[in-house]
Amino acid sequence: MPLSEHEQRMLEQMERALYAEDPKFASALEGSGLRTYTRRRVYQAVAGFLVGIALLMAGMVAKQVWLSVVGFLVMLGCAVLAVTGWRKAPKPGEQPAAGAPHARRQARQKRSVMDRIEQRWQKRRDEQGGQ
């Protein structure tokens, strides 16, 4: 769910205040936290995938179909987590999209395009309703 305009303005004000108060701390929070989290998530997913393979093989050796199915489901879930975590991870030296100034500018431009479309739509509705 996207933030309202008021919430976005409040968030931007808090970010500016944080940068003004302690720029070193703000820059430390900006990049490494998300990258570390997503890298850890991918590693956990790979480990879970290996556990799923072990469960699948154990089910085949013990001739327990349910264990093999559980192993396959664990492998599938971990593969999805690894792929989604890998796609979301910012590249080394890259800023997260939410904190980048050009991303904010693009969001404002998109918002202004949506505002214009909404204004045109409203104008057409008013013109049709008035006839």
Tab-separated table of N, CA and C in Angstrom:
chain	number	residue	atom	x	y	z
A	1	MET	N	0.849	-1.167	0.000
A	1	MET	CA	0.000	0.000	0.000
A	1	MET	C	0.898	1.234	0.000
A	2	PRO	N	0.734	2.095	-0.993
A	2	PRO	CA	1.590	3.283	-1.071
A	2	PRO	C	1.247	4.292	0.017
A	3	LEU	N	2.228	5.108	0.322
A	3	LEU	CA	2.043	6.151	1.328
A	3	LEU	C	1.260	7.311	0.733
A	4	SER	N	0.496	7.986	1.580
A	4	SER	CA	-0.197	9.182	1.123
A	4	SER	C	0.824	10.297	0.935
A	5	GLU	N	0.394	11.373	0.285
A	5	GLU	CA	1.307	12.491	0.047
A	5	GLU	C	1.798	13.090	1.363
A	6	HIS	N	0.894	13.198	2.329
A	6	HIS	CA	1.274	13.743	3.639
A	6	HIS	C	2.319	12.855	4.300
A	7	GLU	N	2.116	11.539	4.249
A	7	GLU	CA	3.076	10.606	4.850
A	7	GLU	C	4.419	10.671	4.137
A	8	GLN	N	4.393	10.798	2.808
A	8	GLN	CA	5.648	10.910	2.060
A	8	GLN	C	6.393	12.182	2.432
A	9	ARG	N	5.670	13.289	2.573
A	9	ARG	CA	6.322	14.542	2.971
A	9	ARG	C	6.923	14.421	4.365
A	10	MET	N	6.188	13.800	5.283
A	10	MET	CA	6.698	13.617	6.650
A	10	MET	C	7.956	12.751	6.635
A	11	LEU	N	7.932	11.683	5.859
A	11	LEU	CA	9.094	10.799	5.763
A	11	LEU	C	10.292	11.537	5.182
A	12	GLU	N	10.073	12.330	4.146
A	12	GLU	CA	11.170	13.097	3.557
A	12	GLU	C	11.732	14.112	4.548
A	13	GLN	N	10.857	14.735	5.341
A	13	GLN	CA	11.325	15.688	6.348
A	13	GLN	C	12.174	14.980	7.402
A	14	MET	N	11.729	13.798	7.815
A	14	MET	CA	12.503	13.043	8.812
A	14	MET	C	13.855	12.631	8.240
A	15	GLU	N	13.885	12.226	6.958
A	15	GLU	CA	15.153	11.858	6.331
A	15	GLU	C	16.103	13.054	6.270
A	16	ARG	N	15.573	14.213	5.853
A	16	ARG	CA	16.415	15.409	5.788
A	16	ARG	C	16.945	15.781	7.163
A	17	ALA	N	16.095	15.664	8.193
A	17	ALA	CA	16.531	15.983	9.552
A	17	ALA	C	17.623	15.014	10.009
A	18	LEU	N	17.473	13.736	9.660
A	18	LEU	CA	18.493	12.753	10.030
A	18	LEU	C	19.809	13.059	9.325
A	19	TYR	N	19.760	13.374	8.029
A	19	TYR	CA	20.981	13.720	7.302
A	19	TYR	C	21.629	14.977	7.865
A	20	ALA	N	20.804	15.960	8.229
A	20	ALA	CA	21.355	17.203	8.767
A	20	ALA	C	21.983	16.984	10.139
A	21	GLU	N	21.350	16.148	10.948
A	21	GLU	CA	21.819	15.929	12.312
A	21	GLU	C	23.066	15.051	12.357
A	22	ASP	N	23.033	13.946	11.625
A	22	ASP	CA	24.151	13.002	11.665
A	22	ASP	C	24.320	12.334	10.298
A	23	PRO	N	25.012	12.988	9.364
A	23	PRO	CA	25.129	12.428	8.014
A	23	PRO	C	25.904	11.108	7.964
A	24	LYS	N	26.860	10.938	8.849
A	24	LYS	CA	27.645	9.695	8.857
A	24	LYS	C	26.754	8.510	9.241
A	25	PHE	N	25.948	8.697	10.277
A	25	PHE	CA	25.037	7.649	10.713
A	25	PHE	C	23.989	7.358	9.628
A	26	ALA	N	23.469	8.394	9.000
A	26	ALA	CA	22.452	8.220	7.956
A	26	ALA	C	23.013	7.440	6.773
A	27	SER	N	24.231	7.761	6.356
A	27	SER	CA	24.820	7.041	5.231
A	27	SER	C	25.152	5.599	5.609
A	28	ALA	N	25.474	5.354	6.880
A	28	ALA	CA	25.729	3.976	7.320
A	28	ALA	C	24.450	3.152	7.285
A	29	LEU	N	23.328	3.767	7.612
A	29	LEU	CA	22.050	3.052	7.585
A	29	LEU	C	21.543	2.834	6.172
A	30	GLU	N	21.938	3.687	5.271
A	30	GLU	CA	21.346	3.705	3.951
A	30	GLU	C	21.626	2.461	3.122
A	31	GLY	N	22.872	2.041	3.002
A	31	GLY	CA	23.176	1.021	2.020
A	31	GLY	C	23.353	-0.386	2.520
A	32	SER	N	24.070	-0.579	3.576
A	32	SER	CA	24.499	-1.927	3.930
A	32	SER	C	23.410	-2.771	4.562
A	33	GLY	N	22.441	-2.192	5.228
A	33	GLY	CA	21.435	-2.975	5.935
A	33	GLY	C	20.617	-3.855	5.023
A	34	LEU	N	20.114	-3.291	3.940
A	34	LEU	CA	19.293	-4.061	3.014
A	34	LEU	C	20.131	-5.102	2.290
A	35	ARG	N	21.338	-4.725	1.896
A	35	ARG	CA	22.202	-5.664	1.179
A	35	ARG	C	22.552	-6.852	2.074
A	36	THR	N	22.886	-6.585	3.343
A	36	THR	CA	23.227	-7.658	4.269
A	36	THR	C	22.021	-8.558	4.513
A	37	TYR	N	20.861	-7.945	4.690
A	37	TYR	CA	19.644	-8.726	4.938
A	37	TYR	C	19.327	-9.638	3.758
A	38	THR	N	19.376	-9.113	2.536
A	38	THR	CA	19.027	-9.934	1.381
A	38	THR	C	20.081	-11.013	1.134
A	39	ARG	N	21.348	-10.690	1.369
A	39	ARG	CA	22.388	-11.708	1.196
A	39	ARG	C	22.185	-12.845	2.200
A	40	ARG	N	21.895	-12.488	3.442
A	40	ARG	CA	21.645	-13.503	4.464
A	40	ARG	C	20.429	-14.343	4.095
A	41	ARG	N	19.394	-13.706	3.571
A	41	ARG	CA	18.181	-14.419	3.186
A	41	ARG	C	18.473	-15.405	2.054
A	42	VAL	N	19.298	-15.010	1.098
A	42	VAL	CA	19.641	-15.900	-0.008
A	42	VAL	C	20.449	-17.089	0.509
A	43	TYR	N	21.395	-16.838	1.397
A	43	TYR	CA	22.186	-17.940	1.960
A	43	TYR	C	21.306	-18.918	2.736
A	44	GLN	N	20.364	-18.402	3.502
A	44	GLN	CA	19.446	-19.271	4.242
A	44	GLN	C	18.583	-20.086	3.284
A	45	ALA	N	18.166	-19.464	2.194
A	45	ALA	CA	17.353	-20.179	1.216
A	45	ALA	C	18.151	-21.299	0.549
A	46	VAL	N	19.422	-21.047	0.260
A	46	VAL	CA	20.272	-22.086	-0.341
A	46	VAL	C	20.455	-23.243	0.637
A	47	ALA	N	20.683	-22.920	1.909
A	47	ALA	CA	20.818	-23.981	2.918
A	47	ALA	C	19.519	-24.777	3.042
A	48	GLY	N	18.394	-24.090	3.014
A	48	GLY	CA	17.101	-24.777	3.062
A	48	GLY	C	16.876	-25.642	1.840
A	49	PHE	N	17.339	-25.177	0.692
A	49	PHE	CA	17.228	-25.973	-0.532
A	49	PHE	C	18.003	-27.279	-0.391
A	50	LEU	N	19.202	-27.198	0.188
A	50	LEU	CA	19.998	-28.413	0.405
A	50	LEU	C	19.321	-29.357	1.386
A	51	VAL	N	18.678	-28.800	2.428
A	51	VAL	CA	17.914	-29.626	3.363
A	51	VAL	C	16.752	-30.302	2.631
A	52	GLY	N	16.111	-29.568	1.724
A	52	GLY	CA	15.025	-30.143	0.934
A	52	GLY	C	15.495	-31.303	0.075
A	53	ILE	N	16.682	-31.160	-0.524
A	53	ILE	CA	17.243	-32.265	-1.313
A	53	ILE	C	17.483	-33.473	-0.420
A	54	ALA	N	18.028	-33.224	0.783
A	54	ALA	CA	18.282	-34.331	1.713
A	54	ALA	C	16.973	-35.021	2.100
A	55	LEU	N	15.928	-34.235	2.358
A	55	LEU	CA	14.622	-34.836	2.694
A	55	LEU	C	14.062	-35.628	1.519
A	56	LEU	N	14.207	-35.106	0.322
A	56	LEU	CA	13.733	-35.808	-0.866
A	56	LEU	C	14.440	-37.145	-1.027
A	57	MET	N	15.762	-37.133	-0.877
A	57	MET	CA	16.532	-38.382	-1.002
A	57	MET	C	16.202	-39.354	0.125
A	58	ALA	N	16.073	-38.832	1.341
A	58	ALA	CA	15.745	-39.702	2.474
A	58	ALA	C	14.380	-40.349	2.271
A	59	GLY	N	13.442	-39.596	1.735
A	59	GLY	CA	12.124	-40.167	1.457
A	59	GLY	C	12.177	-41.241	0.394
A	60	MET	N	13.047	-41.054	-0.585
A	60	MET	CA	13.175	-42.065	-1.632
A	60	MET	C	13.834	-43.330	-1.097
A	61	VAL	N	14.856	-43.169	-0.260
A	61	VAL	CA	15.559	-44.324	0.301
A	61	VAL	C	14.657	-45.083	1.261
A	62	ALA	N	13.911	-44.339	2.095
A	62	ALA	CA	13.030	-44.979	3.083
A	62	ALA	C	11.687	-45.373	2.475
A	63	LYS	N	11.485	-45.064	1.206
A	63	LYS	CA	10.237	-45.369	0.502
A	63	LYS	C	9.035	-44.740	1.214
A	64	GLN	N	9.246	-43.512	1.664
A	64	GLN	CA	8.187	-42.709	2.284
A	64	GLN	C	7.868	-41.551	1.337
A	65	VAL	N	6.763	-41.684	0.624
A	65	VAL	CA	6.397	-40.692	-0.379
A	65	VAL	C	6.155	-39.327	0.267
A	66	TRP	N	5.520	-39.305	1.414
A	66	TRP	CA	5.205	-38.032	2.070
A	66	TRP	C	6.466	-37.249	2.408
A	67	LEU	N	7.536	-37.952	2.803
A	67	LEU	CA	8.791	-37.281	3.123
A	67	LEU	C	9.427	-36.672	1.870
A	68	SER	N	9.320	-37.381	0.756
A	68	SER	CA	9.834	-36.852	-0.504
A	68	SER	C	9.040	-35.621	-0.936
A	69	VAL	N	7.727	-35.665	-0.740
A	69	VAL	CA	6.893	-34.517	-1.099
A	69	VAL	C	7.247	-33.308	-0.235
A	70	VAL	N	7.453	-33.536	1.060
A	70	VAL	CA	7.847	-32.447	1.956
A	70	VAL	C	9.200	-31.877	1.513
A	71	GLY	N	10.129	-32.742	1.167
A	71	GLY	CA	11.434	-32.285	0.691
A	71	GLY	C	11.321	-31.449	-0.566
A	72	PHE	N	10.451	-31.891	-1.494
A	72	PHE	CA	10.253	-31.124	-2.724
A	72	PHE	C	9.646	-29.758	-2.419
A	73	LEU	N	8.662	-29.709	-1.529
A	73	LEU	CA	8.033	-28.435	-1.176
A	73	LEU	C	9.025	-27.484	-0.498
A	74	VAL	N	9.889	-28.041	0.348
A	74	VAL	CA	10.915	-27.217	0.988
A	74	VAL	C	11.865	-26.658	-0.075
A	75	MET	N	12.257	-27.498	-1.034
A	75	MET	CA	13.130	-27.039	-2.114
A	75	MET	C	12.457	-25.938	-2.934
A	76	LEU	N	11.193	-26.117	-3.241
A	76	LEU	CA	10.466	-25.138	-4.039
A	76	LEU	C	10.346	-23.804	-3.306
A	77	GLY	N	9.971	-23.857	-2.035
A	77	GLY	CA	9.850	-22.631	-1.249
A	77	GLY	C	11.175	-21.899	-1.111
A	78	CYS	N	12.229	-22.633	-0.870
A	78	CYS	CA	13.542	-21.998	-0.726
A	78	CYS	C	14.050	-21.436	-2.048
A	79	ALA	N	13.727	-22.100	-3.147
A	79	ALA	CA	14.121	-21.570	-4.454
A	79	ALA	C	13.414	-20.241	-4.723
A	80	VAL	N	12.148	-20.156	-4.377
A	80	VAL	CA	11.409	-18.905	-4.559
A	80	VAL	C	12.010	-17.809	-3.680
A	81	LEU	N	12.312	-18.122	-2.429
A	81	LEU	CA	12.918	-17.129	-1.540
A	81	LEU	C	14.273	-16.654	-2.059
A	82	ALA	N	15.076	-17.590	-2.565
A	82	ALA	CA	16.401	-17.221	-3.069
A	82	ALA	C	16.294	-16.320	-4.292
A	83	VAL	N	15.395	-16.633	-5.199
A	83	VAL	CA	15.265	-15.842	-6.419
A	83	VAL	C	14.722	-14.453	-6.100
A	84	THR	N	13.702	-14.363	-5.261
A	84	THR	CA	13.149	-13.049	-4.936
A	84	THR	C	14.151	-12.230	-4.126
A	85	GLY	N	14.886	-12.867	-3.230
A	85	GLY	CA	15.900	-12.158	-2.462
A	85	GLY	C	17.033	-11.676	-3.340
A	86	TRP	N	17.400	-12.453	-4.318
A	86	TRP	CA	18.494	-12.096	-5.214
A	86	TRP	C	18.104	-10.919	-6.094
A	87	ARG	N	16.866	-10.888	-6.549
A	87	ARG	CA	16.410	-9.786	-7.411
A	87	ARG	C	16.320	-8.477	-6.648
A	88	LYS	N	15.955	-8.535	-5.366
A	88	LYS	CA	15.769	-7.325	-4.578
A	88	LYS	C	17.075	-6.758	-4.054
A	89	ALA	N	18.129	-7.550	-4.050
A	89	ALA	CA	19.395	-7.106	-3.476
A	89	ALA	C	20.028	-6.032	-4.339
A	90	PRO	N	20.389	-4.883	-3.741
A	90	PRO	CA	21.081	-3.857	-4.526
A	90	PRO	C	22.501	-4.308	-4.847
A	91	LYS	N	23.008	-3.848	-5.954
A	91	LYS	CA	24.373	-4.179	-6.345
A	91	LYS	C	25.360	-3.476	-5.421
A	92	PRO	N	26.572	-4.024	-5.250
A	92	PRO	CA	27.556	-3.357	-4.409
A	92	PRO	C	27.841	-1.945	-4.915
A	93	GLY	N	27.813	-0.996	-4.004
A	93	GLY	CA	28.044	0.396	-4.345
A	93	GLY	C	26.815	1.118	-4.844
A	94	GLU	N	25.709	0.403	-4.974
A	94	GLU	CA	24.470	0.999	-5.466
A	94	GLU	C	23.584	1.376	-4.290
A	95	GLN	N	22.909	2.494	-4.405
A	95	GLN	CA	22.000	2.934	-3.359
A	95	GLN	C	20.676	2.208	-3.519
A	96	PRO	N	19.959	1.942	-2.436
A	96	PRO	CA	18.622	1.391	-2.560
A	96	PRO	C	17.726	2.387	-3.287
A	97	ALA	N	16.770	1.889	-4.011
A	97	ALA	CA	15.923	2.740	-4.852
A	97	ALA	C	15.120	3.751	-4.043
A	98	ALA	N	14.687	3.394	-2.845
A	98	ALA	CA	13.836	4.287	-2.061
A	98	ALA	C	14.590	5.530	-1.606
A	99	GLY	N	15.882	5.446	-1.368
A	99	GLY	CA	16.618	6.577	-0.832
A	99	GLY	C	17.283	7.440	-1.888
A	100	ALA	N	17.239	7.015	-3.146
A	100	ALA	CA	17.931	7.752	-4.192
A	100	ALA	C	17.142	9.003	-4.572
A	101	PRO	N	17.845	10.137	-4.718
A	101	PRO	CA	17.139	11.371	-5.079
A	101	PRO	C	16.478	11.283	-6.446
A	102	HIS	N	17.138	10.622	-7.415
A	102	HIS	CA	16.527	10.530	-8.741
A	102	HIS	C	15.279	9.665	-8.709
A	103	ALA	N	15.209	8.703	-7.806
A	103	ALA	CA	14.005	7.880	-7.684
A	103	ALA	C	12.848	8.719	-7.149
A	104	ARG	N	13.139	9.616	-6.210
A	104	ARG	CA	12.089	10.498	-5.693
A	104	ARG	C	11.572	11.413	-6.799
A	105	ARG	N	12.510	11.933	-7.609
A	105	ARG	CA	12.117	12.826	-8.694
A	105	ARG	C	11.247	12.072	-9.695
A	106	GLN	N	11.617	10.830	-10.032
A	106	GLN	CA	10.815	10.042	-10.956
A	106	GLN	C	9.448	9.749	-10.356
A	107	ALA	N	9.395	9.498	-9.053
A	107	ALA	CA	8.108	9.247	-8.405
A	107	ALA	C	7.237	10.492	-8.480
A	108	ARG	N	7.840	11.670	-8.298
A	108	ARG	CA	7.067	12.914	-8.410
A	108	ARG	C	6.573	13.106	-9.833
A	109	GLN	N	7.422	12.803	-10.828
A	109	GLN	CA	7.000	12.947	-12.218
A	109	GLN	C	5.866	11.984	-12.529
A	110	LYS	N	5.969	10.749	-12.057
A	110	LYS	CA	4.898	9.785	-12.267
A	110	LYS	C	3.626	10.259	-11.579
A	111	ARG	N	3.795	10.782	-10.381
A	111	ARG	CA	2.644	11.269	-9.643
A	111	ARG	C	1.983	12.408	-10.400
A	112	SER	N	2.798	13.317	-10.982
A	112	SER	CA	2.227	14.443	-11.710
A	112	SER	C	1.517	13.958	-12.970
A	113	VAL	N	2.022	12.929	-13.615
A	113	VAL	CA	1.347	12.362	-14.777
A	113	VAL	C	0.008	11.786	-14.342
A	114	MET	N	0.010	11.061	-13.229
A	114	MET	CA	-1.244	10.507	-12.720
A	114	MET	C	-2.208	11.621	-12.326
A	115	ASP	N	-1.688	12.691	-11.763
A	115	ASP	CA	-2.546	13.817	-11.403
A	115	ASP	C	-3.197	14.419	-12.641
A	116	ARG	N	-2.407	14.582	-13.706
A	116	ARG	CA	-2.965	15.133	-14.942
A	116	ARG	C	-4.031	14.210	-15.522
A	117	ILE	N	-3.774	12.923	-15.511
A	117	ILE	CA	-4.758	11.963	-16.023
A	117	ILE	C	-6.032	12.034	-15.200
A	118	GLU	N	-5.879	12.085	-13.880
A	118	GLU	CA	-7.054	12.183	-13.024
A	118	GLU	C	-7.812	13.477	-13.264
A	119	GLN	N	-7.093	14.586	-13.479
A	119	GLN	CA	-7.760	15.858	-13.755
A	119	GLN	C	-8.524	15.802	-15.065
A	120	ARG	N	-7.920	15.207	-16.089
A	120	ARG	CA	-8.615	15.061	-17.369
A	120	ARG	C	-9.861	14.212	-17.216
A	121	TRP	N	-9.746	13.114	-16.482
A	121	TRP	CA	-10.876	12.227	-16.254
A	121	TRP	C	-11.993	12.968	-15.518
A	122	GLN	N	-11.612	13.701	-14.499
A	122	GLN	CA	-12.590	14.463	-13.728
A	122	GLN	C	-13.261	15.512	-14.608
A	123	LYS	N	-12.490	16.169	-15.464
A	123	LYS	CA	-13.031	17.184	-16.369
A	123	LYS	C	-14.037	16.569	-17.330
A	124	ARG	N	-13.719	15.405	-17.881
A	124	ARG	CA	-14.650	14.718	-18.783
A	124	ARG	C	-15.921	14.308	-18.055
A	125	ARG	N	-15.769	13.809	-16.834
A	125	ARG	CA	-16.960	13.421	-16.061
A	125	ARG	C	-17.837	14.636	-15.778
A	126	ASP	N	-17.199	15.766	-15.444
A	126	ASP	CA	-17.961	16.985	-15.174
A	126	ASP	C	-18.666	17.477	-16.433
A	127	GLU	N	-17.971	17.414	-17.585
A	127	GLU	CA	-18.577	17.858	-18.834
A	127	GLU	C	-19.756	16.971	-19.234
A	128	GLN	N	-19.605	15.655	-19.059
A	128	GLN	CA	-20.680	14.731	-19.418
A	128	GLN	C	-21.839	14.836	-18.431
A	129	GLY	N	-21.523	15.074	-17.177
A	129	GLY	CA	-22.567	15.181	-16.154
A	129	GLY	C	-23.365	16.458	-16.289
A	130	GLY	N	-22.764	17.507	-16.837
A	130	GLY	CA	-23.415	18.804	-16.963
A	130	GLY	C	-24.354	18.890	-18.151
A	131	GLN	N	-24.275	17.994	-19.118
A	131	GLN	CA	-25.103	18.057	-20.325
A	131	GLN	C	-26.464	17.484	-20.138
